[in-house]
Each structure stands twice: as C-alpha cells, then as structure tokens.
Amino acid sequence: VSELKSLLAFTLLDVTTQKRHEQQQFEFISMVSHELRSPLTTLNGFLKLVLQGKVGRLNATQQEFLGLAAEQADALKGRITELLEFNRLESGQLRLHPRWADLADLVRSIAARFQPQAEQGGVAVTTELPTQLPELCIDDQRIDQVITNLVENALKATPTGGVITISAEVVPDEVLVHVTDTGVGIPPDQQERIFNHFYQLEAHATQPTAHLGLGLAICRQIVEGHHGRIWVTSSVGQGSRFSFA
C-alpha cells in the first residue's frame, strides 16, 4: 500500500510539474510575441511612410529594396500573429461566440474576397452550394478564418490555370464544407501530419510561404471547438480536398 501511495504521489507530482512547465511555456511565448510585435509595427509604419514618399522622393532601386523590406516586415508580423493565436488556443483560451449564420453567404463572401488575388495568379475560385443550406449555430468569424486559411493554402499549392472550389453539402446530422484544388497534392505519408503544429509542406508548394506551419493546427482547434472534425484527401499531382464537418 505504501508503495502504491508513493507511486501515486510521484505521478501526481510529475503531471503537476508538466502542467506548470506548459503554462510557463505559453506565458513565455506570449510575452516574447508581444514584445516583438510592438517594435515591428513601428518599423513597418516607418517603412510605409518612406515608400509613400512622405520623407522624400525615392529612386527605382530604393523603392524596390524598401518594398522588399516592407514585405518581409509584413510576413514577420503575420508569423507573430499566427504564433499568438495558436498559443492562445493551445492554452485553452479558445472562446467561441456562436450565433445563427448563413453558411452560403459566408462562402460566397470568402470567394469574392479571393477573386482579385486568384486572377493575378491565373487561378479560378468557384463555389458549389446546394439550393438550400440550413442556418447553422456557429462562430461565423472563426469559421470564416478556417475557410480563409484553407483557400490561402490552396492558392499556394495551385499553379496557373488551376481551379479552387469551395463547396458545401448536407448529409444526415451534418453539414460538410470542402475546399478542393487542382494543385500539387500531398504525399500520403504527410497527410496525417499536416494538422500538427509547426508542420510545413514547403517542398510541395508552388509559392513561397510566410508562416510557421500553424494555420491548419489552428483550423483543427476551431473546428473541434465546434464539436466537428477536419481531414484531407489528396493525390500527388492531382490536387487536394480539405473538408470539415
């Protein structure tokens, strides 16, 4: 009995220590991210002012180099925001605000938002929606975030002339949303890992990425927060379909 008590006490201590370390890790990431974001925002603001000619006229070379610097500052800002978002959700601070929402309107709005970017890359973004979709009690801003992330990933993976389709369907007890592309596809051995945090598919993207590999992990957290699930089906060279219920 005494040995069992000792083992139980050791186990509880071990779990408590692990939880404390995890909490310290979340707090450290949050502190560092906030400390980085403030000076970066200031730097980005000054770069934009210079690029707008507010402090004097720039020659073509200066404009080009400062433009590249501003793009990298924006990319770094995006990475920090992504890290803060993941850290907040991973530490159990996901707060959903469900309300009755029209999924069809949400999908059409997202597709319209991506049209200019898609046209620049020679990619078509289309929608396929049933004539009737039931209203859903969801956090529409968070579901917008999920679909937006999936479309952004599809754009990176789809070469010129490709098609990205946002669709939805009603099945018994569920509504499914799909983002389907005709891009490079995902190797089978990586499909199980892409929803893990910090996992990236750099070698299989048609465009350079500017993220930490947290987008799909955040999507999974949001979908599971709605008591749903998210998955992918893909064939290399033929495209991918990301779905969530």
PDB file of C-alpha atoms in Angstrom:
ATOM      1  CA  VAL A   1       0.000   0.000   0.000  1.00  0.00           C
ATOM      2  CA  SER A   2       2.791   2.398   0.898  1.00  0.00           C
ATOM      3  CA  GLU A   3       4.470   1.704  -2.458  1.00  0.00           C
ATOM      4  CA  LEU A   4       1.199   2.410  -4.264  1.00  0.00           C
ATOM      5  CA  LYS A   5       0.797   5.691  -2.397  1.00  0.00           C
ATOM      6  CA  SER A   6       4.352   6.682  -3.268  1.00  0.00           C
ATOM      7  CA  LEU A   7       3.786   5.859  -6.938  1.00  0.00           C
ATOM      8  CA  LEU A   8       0.525   7.859  -6.963  1.00  0.00           C
ATOM      9  CA  ALA A   9       2.204  10.837  -5.279  1.00  0.00           C
ATOM     10  CA  PHE A  10       5.069  10.688  -7.795  1.00  0.00           C
ATOM     11  CA  THR A  11       2.628  10.527 -10.713  1.00  0.00           C
ATOM     12  CA  LEU A  12       0.615  13.495  -9.441  1.00  0.00           C
ATOM     13  CA  LEU A  13       3.810  15.475  -8.893  1.00  0.00           C
ATOM     14  CA  ASP A  14       5.035  14.603 -12.383  1.00  0.00           C
ATOM     15  CA  VAL A  15       1.752  15.691 -14.011  1.00  0.00           C
ATOM     16  CA  THR A  16       1.659  18.888 -11.943  1.00  0.00           C
ATOM     17  CA  THR A  17       5.236  19.725 -12.918  1.00  0.00           C
ATOM     18  CA  GLN A  18       4.464  19.100 -16.609  1.00  0.00           C
ATOM     19  CA  LYS A  19       1.387  21.352 -16.451  1.00  0.00           C
ATOM     20  CA  ARG A  20       3.426  24.082 -14.770  1.00  0.00           C
ATOM     21  CA  HIS A  21       6.105  23.834 -17.449  1.00  0.00           C
ATOM     22  CA  GLU A  22       3.457  24.015 -20.191  1.00  0.00           C
ATOM     23  CA  GLN A  23       1.924  27.098 -18.570  1.00  0.00           C
ATOM     24  CA  GLN A  24       5.334  28.735 -18.306  1.00  0.00           C
ATOM     25  CA  GLN A  25       5.961  27.934 -21.963  1.00  0.00           C
ATOM     26  CA  PHE A  26       2.656  29.518 -23.034  1.00  0.00           C
ATOM     27  CA  GLU A  27       3.390  32.611 -20.942  1.00  0.00           C
ATOM     28  CA  PHE A  28       6.922  32.908 -22.375  1.00  0.00           C
ATOM     29  CA  ILE A  29       5.717  32.619 -25.988  1.00  0.00           C
ATOM     30  CA  SER A  30       3.015  35.203 -25.337  1.00  0.00           C
ATOM     31  CA  MET A  31       5.455  37.628 -23.701  1.00  0.00           C
ATOM     32  CA  VAL A  32       8.081  37.319 -26.435  1.00  0.00           C
ATOM     33  CA  SER A  33       5.495  37.617 -29.220  1.00  0.00           C
ATOM     34  CA  HIS A  34       4.012  40.783 -27.741  1.00  0.00           C
ATOM     35  CA  GLU A  35       7.479  42.253 -27.189  1.00  0.00           C
ATOM     36  CA  LEU A  36       8.372  41.600 -30.836  1.00  0.00           C
ATOM     37  CA  ARG A  37       5.110  42.840 -32.299  1.00  0.00           C
ATOM     38  CA  SER A  38       5.305  46.375 -30.911  1.00  0.00           C
ATOM     39  CA  PRO A  39       8.681  47.441 -32.405  1.00  0.00           C
ATOM     40  CA  LEU A  40       7.882  45.553 -35.614  1.00  0.00           C
ATOM     41  CA  THR A  41       4.646  47.519 -36.019  1.00  0.00           C
ATOM     42  CA  THR A  42       6.606  50.747 -35.563  1.00  0.00           C
ATOM     43  CA  LEU A  43       9.250  49.643 -38.078  1.00  0.00           C
ATOM     44  CA  ASN A  44       6.588  48.659 -40.584  1.00  0.00           C
ATOM     45  CA  GLY A  45       4.849  52.007 -40.190  1.00  0.00           C
ATOM     46  CA  PHE A  46       8.033  53.966 -40.902  1.00  0.00           C
ATOM     47  CA  LEU A  47       8.801  51.792 -43.935  1.00  0.00           C
ATOM     48  CA  LYS A  48       5.344  52.503 -45.349  1.00  0.00           C
ATOM     49  CA  LEU A  49       5.799  56.259 -44.810  1.00  0.00           C
ATOM     50  CA  VAL A  50       9.125  56.215 -46.672  1.00  0.00           C
ATOM     51  CA  LEU A  51       7.630  54.140 -49.511  1.00  0.00           C
ATOM     52  CA  GLN A  52       4.788  56.660 -49.850  1.00  0.00           C
ATOM     53  CA  GLY A  53       7.339  59.414 -50.414  1.00  0.00           C
ATOM     54  CA  LYS A  54       6.447  61.262 -47.220  1.00  0.00           C
ATOM     55  CA  VAL A  55      10.116  61.897 -46.397  1.00  0.00           C
ATOM     56  CA  GLY A  56      11.431  62.480 -49.882  1.00  0.00           C
ATOM     57  CA  ARG A  57      11.377  61.044 -53.364  1.00  0.00           C
ATOM     58  CA  LEU A  58      12.874  57.577 -53.903  1.00  0.00           C
ATOM     59  CA  ASN A  59      14.674  56.317 -56.962  1.00  0.00           C
ATOM     60  CA  ALA A  60      13.652  52.997 -58.522  1.00  0.00           C
ATOM     61  CA  THR A  61      16.292  50.932 -56.700  1.00  0.00           C
ATOM     62  CA  GLN A  62      15.436  52.420 -53.307  1.00  0.00           C
ATOM     63  CA  GLN A  63      11.739  51.829 -53.958  1.00  0.00           C
ATOM     64  CA  GLU A  64      12.404  48.202 -54.854  1.00  0.00           C
ATOM     65  CA  PHE A  65      14.619  47.407 -51.868  1.00  0.00           C
ATOM     66  CA  LEU A  66      12.419  49.190 -49.341  1.00  0.00           C
ATOM     67  CA  GLY A  67       9.400  47.452 -50.848  1.00  0.00           C
ATOM     68  CA  LEU A  68      11.063  44.079 -50.255  1.00  0.00           C
ATOM     69  CA  ALA A  69      11.867  45.114 -46.671  1.00  0.00           C
ATOM     70  CA  ALA A  70       8.235  46.103 -46.084  1.00  0.00           C
ATOM     71  CA  GLU A  71       7.036  42.766 -47.479  1.00  0.00           C
ATOM     72  CA  GLN A  72       9.333  40.875 -45.114  1.00  0.00           C
ATOM     73  CA  ALA A  73       8.153  43.006 -42.182  1.00  0.00           C
ATOM     74  CA  ASP A  74       4.550  42.151 -43.089  1.00  0.00           C
ATOM     75  CA  ALA A  75       5.460  38.466 -43.311  1.00  0.00           C
ATOM     76  CA  LEU A  76       7.136  38.542 -39.895  1.00  0.00           C
ATOM     77  CA  LYS A  77       4.151  40.343 -38.416  1.00  0.00           C
ATOM     78  CA  GLY A  78       1.905  37.615 -39.815  1.00  0.00           C
ATOM     79  CA  ARG A  79       4.059  34.914 -38.231  1.00  0.00           C
ATOM     80  CA  ILE A  80       3.931  36.601 -34.837  1.00  0.00           C
ATOM     81  CA  THR A  81       0.149  36.980 -35.064  1.00  0.00           C
ATOM     82  CA  GLU A  82      -0.146  33.304 -36.020  1.00  0.00           C
ATOM     83  CA  LEU A  83       2.026  32.286 -33.064  1.00  0.00           C
ATOM     84  CA  LEU A  84      -0.041  34.374 -30.636  1.00  0.00           C
ATOM     85  CA  GLU A  85      -3.260  32.898 -31.998  1.00  0.00           C
ATOM     86  CA  PHE A  86      -2.000  29.334 -31.684  1.00  0.00           C
ATOM     87  CA  ASN A  87      -0.626  29.948 -28.211  1.00  0.00           C
ATOM     88  CA  ARG A  88      -3.958  31.374 -27.051  1.00  0.00           C
ATOM     89  CA  LEU A  89      -5.942  28.439 -28.427  1.00  0.00           C
ATOM     90  CA  GLU A  90      -3.458  25.799 -27.242  1.00  0.00           C
ATOM     91  CA  SER A  91      -3.549  27.172 -23.692  1.00  0.00           C
ATOM     92  CA  GLY A  92      -7.302  26.627 -23.582  1.00  0.00           C
ATOM     93  CA  GLN A  93      -8.331  30.221 -24.205  1.00  0.00           C
ATOM     94  CA  LEU A  94     -10.471  29.486 -27.262  1.00  0.00           C
ATOM     95  CA  ARG A  95     -13.679  31.449 -26.848  1.00  0.00           C
ATOM     96  CA  LEU A  96     -16.375  30.807 -29.423  1.00  0.00           C
ATOM     97  CA  HIS A  97     -19.346  33.121 -29.883  1.00  0.00           C
ATOM     98  CA  PRO A  98     -21.933  31.021 -31.747  1.00  0.00           C
ATOM     99  CA  ARG A  99     -24.930  32.594 -33.419  1.00  0.00           C
ATOM    100  CA  TRP A 100     -27.268  31.654 -36.243  1.00  0.00           C
ATOM    101  CA  ALA A 101     -25.458  32.258 -39.511  1.00  0.00           C
ATOM    102  CA  ASP A 102     -25.962  31.687 -43.243  1.00  0.00           C
ATOM    103  CA  LEU A 103     -23.123  29.448 -44.431  1.00  0.00           C
ATOM    104  CA  ALA A 104     -23.895  30.087 -48.118  1.00  0.00           C
ATOM    105  CA  ASP A 105     -23.461  33.843 -47.684  1.00  0.00           C
ATOM    106  CA  LEU A 106     -20.231  33.242 -45.790  1.00  0.00           C
ATOM    107  CA  VAL A 107     -18.799  31.040 -48.561  1.00  0.00           C
ATOM    108  CA  ARG A 108     -19.776  33.478 -51.326  1.00  0.00           C
ATOM    109  CA  SER A 109     -18.205  36.361 -49.400  1.00  0.00           C
ATOM    110  CA  ILE A 110     -14.918  34.499 -48.995  1.00  0.00           C
ATOM    111  CA  ALA A 111     -14.839  33.500 -52.677  1.00  0.00           C
ATOM    112  CA  ALA A 112     -15.421  37.107 -53.748  1.00  0.00           C
ATOM    113  CA  ARG A 113     -12.677  38.291 -51.408  1.00  0.00           C
ATOM    114  CA  PHE A 114     -10.128  35.996 -53.082  1.00  0.00           C
ATOM    115  CA  GLN A 115     -11.080  36.756 -56.691  1.00  0.00           C
ATOM    116  CA  PRO A 116      -8.529  39.552 -57.315  1.00  0.00           C
ATOM    117  CA  GLN A 117      -5.636  37.558 -55.814  1.00  0.00           C
ATOM    118  CA  ALA A 118      -6.648  34.411 -57.676  1.00  0.00           C
ATOM    119  CA  GLU A 119      -6.923  36.240 -61.004  1.00  0.00           C
ATOM    120  CA  GLN A 120      -3.410  37.612 -60.571  1.00  0.00           C
ATOM    121  CA  GLY A 121      -2.152  34.049 -60.241  1.00  0.00           C
ATOM    122  CA  GLY A 122      -4.260  32.774 -63.135  1.00  0.00           C
ATOM    123  CA  VAL A 123      -6.388  30.601 -60.825  1.00  0.00           C
ATOM    124  CA  ALA A 124     -10.186  30.383 -60.739  1.00  0.00           C
ATOM    125  CA  VAL A 125     -12.090  30.368 -57.441  1.00  0.00           C
ATOM    126  CA  THR A 126     -15.602  28.948 -57.716  1.00  0.00           C
ATOM    127  CA  THR A 127     -18.399  27.882 -55.371  1.00  0.00           C
ATOM    128  CA  GLU A 128     -20.758  24.903 -55.457  1.00  0.00           C
ATOM    129  CA  LEU A 129     -23.614  25.204 -52.998  1.00  0.00           C
ATOM    130  CA  PRO A 130     -26.904  23.324 -52.676  1.00  0.00           C
ATOM    131  CA  THR A 131     -30.081  25.296 -53.227  1.00  0.00           C
ATOM    132  CA  GLN A 132     -30.873  25.086 -49.541  1.00  0.00           C
ATOM    133  CA  LEU A 133     -28.460  25.094 -46.633  1.00  0.00           C
ATOM    134  CA  PRO A 134     -29.795  25.162 -43.089  1.00  0.00           C
ATOM    135  CA  GLU A 135     -28.804  28.025 -40.838  1.00  0.00           C
ATOM    136  CA  LEU A 136     -26.037  26.953 -38.509  1.00  0.00           C
ATOM    137  CA  CYS A 137     -25.304  27.991 -34.932  1.00  0.00           C
ATOM    138  CA  ILE A 138     -21.594  28.741 -35.354  1.00  0.00           C
ATOM    139  CA  ASP A 139     -18.991  31.350 -34.598  1.00  0.00           C
ATOM    140  CA  ASP A 140     -19.094  32.685 -38.147  1.00  0.00           C
ATOM    141  CA  GLN A 141     -15.910  34.751 -37.758  1.00  0.00           C
ATOM    142  CA  ARG A 142     -13.961  31.663 -36.697  1.00  0.00           C
ATOM    143  CA  ILE A 143     -15.434  29.506 -39.479  1.00  0.00           C
ATOM    144  CA  ASP A 144     -14.539  32.323 -41.885  1.00  0.00           C
ATOM    145  CA  GLN A 145     -10.991  32.042 -40.523  1.00  0.00           C
ATOM    146  CA  VAL A 146     -10.943  28.285 -41.206  1.00  0.00           C
ATOM    147  CA  ILE A 147     -12.192  28.540 -44.795  1.00  0.00           C
ATOM    148  CA  THR A 148      -9.933  31.526 -45.492  1.00  0.00           C
ATOM    149  CA  ASN A 149      -6.891  29.581 -44.320  1.00  0.00           C
ATOM    150  CA  LEU A 150      -7.812  26.584 -46.469  1.00  0.00           C
ATOM    151  CA  VAL A 151      -8.271  28.763 -49.560  1.00  0.00           C
ATOM    152  CA  GLU A 152      -4.965  30.553 -48.918  1.00  0.00           C
ATOM    153  CA  ASN A 153      -3.208  27.176 -48.724  1.00  0.00           C
ATOM    154  CA  ALA A 154      -4.945  26.043 -51.907  1.00  0.00           C
ATOM    155  CA  LEU A 155      -3.740  29.153 -53.742  1.00  0.00           C
ATOM    156  CA  LYS A 156      -0.155  28.405 -52.710  1.00  0.00           C
ATOM    157  CA  ALA A 157      -0.460  24.828 -53.981  1.00  0.00           C
ATOM    158  CA  THR A 158      -2.297  25.509 -57.254  1.00  0.00           C
ATOM    159  CA  PRO A 159      -0.379  26.505 -60.402  1.00  0.00           C
ATOM    160  CA  THR A 160      -1.608  28.853 -63.123  1.00  0.00           C
ATOM    161  CA  GLY A 161      -4.698  27.528 -64.889  1.00  0.00           C
ATOM    162  CA  GLY A 162      -5.906  25.640 -61.829  1.00  0.00           C
ATOM    163  CA  VAL A 163      -9.261  25.764 -60.074  1.00  0.00           C
ATOM    164  CA  ILE A 164     -10.196  26.081 -56.409  1.00  0.00           C
ATOM    165  CA  THR A 165     -13.744  25.174 -55.438  1.00  0.00           C
ATOM    166  CA  ILE A 166     -15.442  25.983 -52.141  1.00  0.00           C
ATOM    167  CA  SER A 167     -18.439  23.703 -51.712  1.00  0.00           C
ATOM    168  CA  ALA A 168     -20.873  22.506 -49.080  1.00  0.00           C
ATOM    169  CA  GLU A 169     -23.269  19.608 -48.743  1.00  0.00           C
ATOM    170  CA  VAL A 170     -25.886  18.427 -46.281  1.00  0.00           C
ATOM    171  CA  VAL A 171     -25.621  14.849 -45.047  1.00  0.00           C
ATOM    172  CA  PRO A 172     -27.520  13.174 -42.203  1.00  0.00           C
ATOM    173  CA  ASP A 173     -26.863  15.127 -39.000  1.00  0.00           C
ATOM    174  CA  GLU A 174     -24.034  17.178 -40.513  1.00  0.00           C
ATOM    175  CA  VAL A 175     -23.094  19.925 -42.926  1.00  0.00           C
ATOM    176  CA  LEU A 176     -19.802  19.389 -44.745  1.00  0.00           C
ATOM    177  CA  VAL A 177     -17.618  22.131 -46.201  1.00  0.00           C
ATOM    178  CA  HIS A 178     -14.915  21.329 -48.780  1.00  0.00           C
ATOM    179  CA  VAL A 179     -12.078  23.354 -50.282  1.00  0.00           C
ATOM    180  CA  THR A 180     -10.883  21.461 -53.357  1.00  0.00           C
ATOM    181  CA  ASP A 181      -7.923  22.419 -55.544  1.00  0.00           C
ATOM    182  CA  THR A 182      -6.193  21.086 -58.656  1.00  0.00           C
ATOM    183  CA  GLY A 183      -2.769  21.708 -57.187  1.00  0.00           C
ATOM    184  CA  VAL A 184       0.351  19.701 -56.465  1.00  0.00           C
ATOM    185  CA  GLY A 185      -1.234  17.388 -53.906  1.00  0.00           C
ATOM    186  CA  ILE A 186       0.133  15.997 -50.643  1.00  0.00           C
ATOM    187  CA  PRO A 187       2.130  12.768 -50.303  1.00  0.00           C
ATOM    188  CA  PRO A 188       0.258  10.055 -48.358  1.00  0.00           C
ATOM    189  CA  ASP A 189       2.888   9.830 -45.624  1.00  0.00           C
ATOM    190  CA  GLN A 190       2.428  13.526 -44.821  1.00  0.00           C
ATOM    191  CA  GLN A 191      -1.362  13.731 -44.827  1.00  0.00           C
ATOM    192  CA  GLU A 192      -1.659  12.617 -41.200  1.00  0.00           C
ATOM    193  CA  ARG A 193       0.887  15.176 -40.019  1.00  0.00           C
ATOM    194  CA  ILE A 194      -0.205  18.376 -41.717  1.00  0.00           C
ATOM    195  CA  PHE A 195      -2.596  19.280 -38.887  1.00  0.00           C
ATOM    196  CA  ASN A 196       0.264  19.111 -36.361  1.00  0.00           C
ATOM    197  CA  HIS A 197       1.615  22.441 -35.202  1.00  0.00           C
ATOM    198  CA  PHE A 198       4.775  23.779 -36.885  1.00  0.00           C
ATOM    199  CA  TYR A 199       4.469  21.238 -39.724  1.00  0.00           C
ATOM    200  CA  GLN A 200       5.029  22.647 -43.221  1.00  0.00           C
ATOM    201  CA  LEU A 201       4.907  21.355 -46.776  1.00  0.00           C
ATOM    202  CA  GLU A 202       7.445  23.765 -48.215  1.00  0.00           C
ATOM    203  CA  ALA A 203       8.706  21.393 -50.885  1.00  0.00           C
ATOM    204  CA  HIS A 204       5.206  20.876 -52.288  1.00  0.00           C
ATOM    205  CA  ALA A 205       4.037  24.498 -52.548  1.00  0.00           C
ATOM    206  CA  THR A 206       4.059  26.412 -55.831  1.00  0.00           C
ATOM    207  CA  GLN A 207       4.512  29.719 -53.985  1.00  0.00           C
ATOM    208  CA  PRO A 208       6.892  30.609 -51.128  1.00  0.00           C
ATOM    209  CA  THR A 209       5.229  30.512 -47.711  1.00  0.00           C
ATOM    210  CA  ALA A 210       5.433  33.082 -44.921  1.00  0.00           C
ATOM    211  CA  HIS A 211       4.085  31.222 -41.918  1.00  0.00           C
ATOM    212  CA  LEU A 212       5.103  28.925 -39.087  1.00  0.00           C
ATOM    213  CA  GLY A 213       3.070  25.902 -40.083  1.00  0.00           C
ATOM    214  CA  LEU A 214       0.361  26.687 -37.535  1.00  0.00           C
ATOM    215  CA  GLY A 215      -2.576  27.516 -39.805  1.00  0.00           C
ATOM    216  CA  LEU A 216      -4.005  24.012 -40.090  1.00  0.00           C
ATOM    217  CA  ALA A 217      -3.418  23.341 -36.394  1.00  0.00           C
ATOM    218  CA  ILE A 218      -5.461  26.456 -35.605  1.00  0.00           C
ATOM    219  CA  CYS A 219      -8.160  25.319 -38.060  1.00  0.00           C
ATOM    220  CA  ARG A 220      -8.372  21.981 -36.277  1.00  0.00           C
ATOM    221  CA  GLN A 221      -8.697  23.688 -32.886  1.00  0.00           C
ATOM    222  CA  ILE A 222     -11.537  25.882 -34.153  1.00  0.00           C
ATOM    223  CA  VAL A 223     -13.411  23.029 -35.855  1.00  0.00           C
ATOM    224  CA  GLU A 224     -13.050  20.743 -32.848  1.00  0.00           C
ATOM    225  CA  GLY A 225     -14.219  23.626 -30.667  1.00  0.00           C
ATOM    226  CA  HIS A 226     -17.479  23.375 -32.665  1.00  0.00           C
ATOM    227  CA  HIS A 227     -17.537  19.615 -31.877  1.00  0.00           C
ATOM    228  CA  GLY A 228     -16.640  18.922 -35.509  1.00  0.00           C
ATOM    229  CA  ARG A 229     -13.750  17.289 -37.332  1.00  0.00           C
ATOM    230  CA  ILE A 230     -11.398  18.191 -40.193  1.00  0.00           C
ATOM    231  CA  TRP A 231      -9.492  15.989 -42.648  1.00  0.00           C
ATOM    232  CA  VAL A 232      -7.838  15.875 -46.066  1.00  0.00           C
ATOM    233  CA  THR A 233      -7.910  13.603 -49.112  1.00  0.00           C
ATOM    234  CA  SER A 234      -5.214  14.157 -51.701  1.00  0.00           C
ATOM    235  CA  SER A 235      -3.288  12.666 -54.608  1.00  0.00           C
ATOM    236  CA  VAL A 236       0.136  13.927 -55.638  1.00  0.00           C
ATOM    237  CA  GLY A 237      -0.088  15.823 -58.903  1.00  0.00           C
ATOM    238  CA  GLN A 238      -3.893  15.826 -58.917  1.00  0.00           C
ATOM    239  CA  GLY A 239      -4.873  18.107 -56.064  1.00  0.00           C
ATOM    240  CA  SER A 240      -6.295  18.085 -52.568  1.00  0.00           C
ATOM    241  CA  ARG A 241      -9.655  18.346 -50.840  1.00  0.00           C
ATOM    242  CA  PHE A 242      -9.757  19.696 -47.304  1.00  0.00           C
ATOM    243  CA  SER A 243     -13.044  19.029 -45.577  1.00  0.00           C
ATOM    244  CA  PHE A 244     -14.600  19.785 -42.232  1.00  0.00           C
ATOM    245  CA  ALA A 245     -17.900  18.846 -40.660  1.00  0.00           C
TER     246      ALA A 245
END
